[in-house]
Amino acid sequence: KQEVTQIPAALSVPEGENLVLNCSFTDSAIYNLQWFRQDPGKGLTSLLLIQSSQREQTSGRLNASLDKSSGRSTLYIAASQPGDSATYLCAVRPTGFQKLVFGTGTRLLVSP
Amino acid sequence: SAVISQKPSRDICQRGTSLTIQCQVDSQVTMMFWYRQQPGQSLTLIATANQGSEATYESGFVIDKFPISRPNLTFSTLTVSNMSPEDSSIYLCSVLGLAGPTDTQYFGPGTRLTVL
């Protein structure tokens, strides 16, 4: 059974810092991995999608990497801003399935 | 970008009643998904809804408790039946590949349900 873990559970940083969020999964048989952000009481916004054959994806200040063999992904946020404050969720799609298996999330607070 | 809307956005319901949540997508999609997010928890898939066939439920979820309809390629409903306080959650509708790469999963704004 695929399990997804995110570390740390919560992170508080001052504005301007670069930071890394970690995601690990137990089964390397994945089709892709997707990072989302969730604002309090809201739905999910897709940030980045990495296919199993890819090593990384970039969008603006965000960079996500994937090491499928070791079951790890990282989300790098450059020059953090207060508007980045949200919960960040990592989700994997197991090979042969359409559903996503979600991690527990990292709650990020960026202080001005 | 993709537009997925849900109604209602939130509701407070009494124990033993039922609530039907609607999900509307602004273009046709083959697969729609319903997820649940319990307080302080991550998301869990309830079922996959395909147009023209019965929904496929995940382990721990049953049709009598969470009946789903999928009358066409842009609409689905999820009913939470005979509710108890343990059903208090955010319920989210999701689709694949709506407005970007076909493998990207998109989510609606969610329905926040509180059961008293």
Coordinates of N, CA and C in Angstrom, one line a residue, chain A residues 6 31-32 34 36 38 40-46 49 51 89-90 93 98-105, chain B residues 10 31 33 35 37 41-45 48 58 90 92 96 101-110 112:
Chain A
Q6 N 5.1 13.8 4.5 CA 5.7 15.1 4.3 C 6.4 15.6 5.5
Y31 N 3.2 6.7 -11.4 CA 3.0 7.3 -12.7 C 3.5 8.7 -12.8
N32 N 3.1 9.5 -11.7 CA 3.6 10.9 -11.6 C 3.4 11.3 -10.2
Q34 N 2.5 15.1 -8.0 CA 1.9 16.4 -8.2 C 2.0 17.2 -6.8
F36 N 0.6 20.5 -4.7 CA -0.6 21.4 -4.6 C -0.3 22.4 -3.4
Q38 N -2.9 24.5 -0.7 CA -4.2 24.7 -0.2 C -4.3 25.8 0.8
P40 N -6.4 28.1 3.7 CA -7.3 27.7 4.7 C -8.8 27.6 4.2
G41 N -9.4 26.5 4.4 CA -10.8 26.4 4.1 C -11.1 26.4 2.6
K42 N -10.1 26.2 1.8 CA -10.3 26.3 0.3 C -9.9 25.0 -0.3
G43 N -10.1 24.9 -1.7 CA -9.7 23.8 -2.4 C -8.2 23.8 -2.7
L44 N -7.8 22.9 -3.6 CA -6.4 22.7 -4.0 C -6.1 23.4 -5.3
T45 N -4.9 24.0 -5.3 CA -4.4 24.6 -6.5 C -3.2 23.8 -7.0
S46 N -3.2 23.3 -8.2 CA -2.0 22.6 -8.7 C -0.9 23.5 -8.9
L49 N 3.5 19.3 -11.8 CA 3.4 17.9 -12.0 C 4.7 17.4 -12.6
Q51 N 6.3 13.9 -14.2 CA 6.1 12.5 -14.7 C 7.2 11.7 -14.1
L89 N 0.7 20.3 -0.3 CA 0.4 18.9 -0.3 C 1.2 18.2 -1.5
C90 N 1.7 17.1 -1.2 CA 2.3 16.2 -2.2 C 1.4 15.0 -2.5
R93 N 0.5 9.4 -8.0 CA -0.4 8.6 -8.7 C 0.2 7.2 -8.9
Q98 N -5.9 5.7 -11.4 CA -6.2 7.1 -11.7 C -6.2 7.9 -10.4
K99 N -6.3 7.3 -9.2 CA -6.4 8.1 -8.0 C -5.1 8.7 -7.6
L100 N -5.1 9.7 -6.7 CA -4.0 10.2 -6.1 C -3.9 9.8 -4.6
V101 N -2.7 9.5 -4.2 CA -2.5 9.3 -2.7 C -1.7 10.5 -2.2
F102 N -2.4 11.1 -1.2 CA -1.9 12.4 -0.7 C -1.0 12.2 0.6
G103 N 0.0 13.1 0.7 CA 0.7 13.2 1.9 C -0.1 14.0 2.9
T104 N 0.5 14.2 4.1 CA -0.2 14.8 5.2 C 0.0 16.3 5.2
G105 N 0.8 16.8 4.3 CA 1.0 18.3 4.1 C 2.0 18.9 5.0
Chain B
R10 N -20.6 25.6 1.7 CA -20.6 25.1 3.1 C -22.0 24.9 3.6
M31 N -13.5 11.4 -16.5 CA -13.5 10.9 -15.1 C -13.6 12.1 -14.1
F33 N -13.8 12.7 -9.8 CA -13.4 12.0 -8.5 C -14.0 12.8 -7.3
Y35 N -13.3 13.4 -3.3 CA -12.4 13.2 -2.2 C -13.0 13.8 -0.9
Q37 N -11.7 15.4 3.0 CA -10.7 15.8 3.8 C -11.2 16.1 5.2
Q41 N -6.7 16.4 8.5 CA -6.2 15.2 7.8 C -5.9 15.6 6.4
S42 N -5.3 14.7 5.6 CA -5.1 14.9 4.2 C -6.3 14.3 3.4
L43 N -6.2 14.4 2.1 CA -7.3 14.0 1.3 C -7.4 12.5 1.1
T44 N -8.6 11.9 1.1 CA -8.8 10.5 0.8 C -9.8 10.4 -0.3
L45 N -9.6 9.5 -1.3 CA -10.5 9.3 -2.4 C -11.7 8.5 -1.9
T48 N -14.7 7.1 -7.7 CA -14.5 7.6 -9.1 C -15.8 7.5 -9.8
E58 N -13.8 3.4 -3.1 CA -12.6 2.9 -2.5 C -13.0 2.1 -1.2
I90 N -14.3 18.4 4.6 CA -14.4 19.2 3.3 C -14.5 18.1 2.2
L92 N -14.4 17.4 -1.8 CA -13.8 18.0 -3.0 C -14.1 17.2 -4.2
L96 N -9.5 15.1 -14.1 CA -8.2 15.0 -14.8 C -8.1 15.8 -16.0
P101 N -1.9 19.9 -19.0 CA -1.5 18.5 -19.3 C -2.5 17.5 -18.9
T102 N -2.7 16.5 -19.7 CA -3.8 15.6 -19.4 C -3.6 14.8 -18.1
D103 N -2.4 14.8 -17.6 CA -2.2 14.0 -16.4 C -2.4 14.9 -15.1
T104 N -2.6 16.1 -15.3 CA -2.8 17.0 -14.1 C -4.2 16.9 -13.6
Q105 N -4.2 16.8 -12.2 CA -5.5 16.7 -11.6 C -5.9 18.0 -11.0
Y106 N -7.1 18.4 -11.2 CA -7.6 19.7 -10.8 C -8.8 19.5 -9.8
F107 N -8.9 20.5 -8.8 CA -9.8 20.3 -7.8 C -10.8 21.5 -7.7
G108 N -12.0 21.2 -7.3 CA -13.0 22.3 -7.1 C -12.7 23.0 -5.8
P109 N -13.5 24.0 -5.4 CA -13.2 24.8 -4.2 C -13.6 24.1 -2.9
G110 N -14.3 23.0 -3.0 CA -14.7 22.2 -1.9 C -16.0 22.6 -1.2
R112 N -17.6 22.6 2.6 CA -17.3 22.4 4.0 C -18.6 22.0 4.7

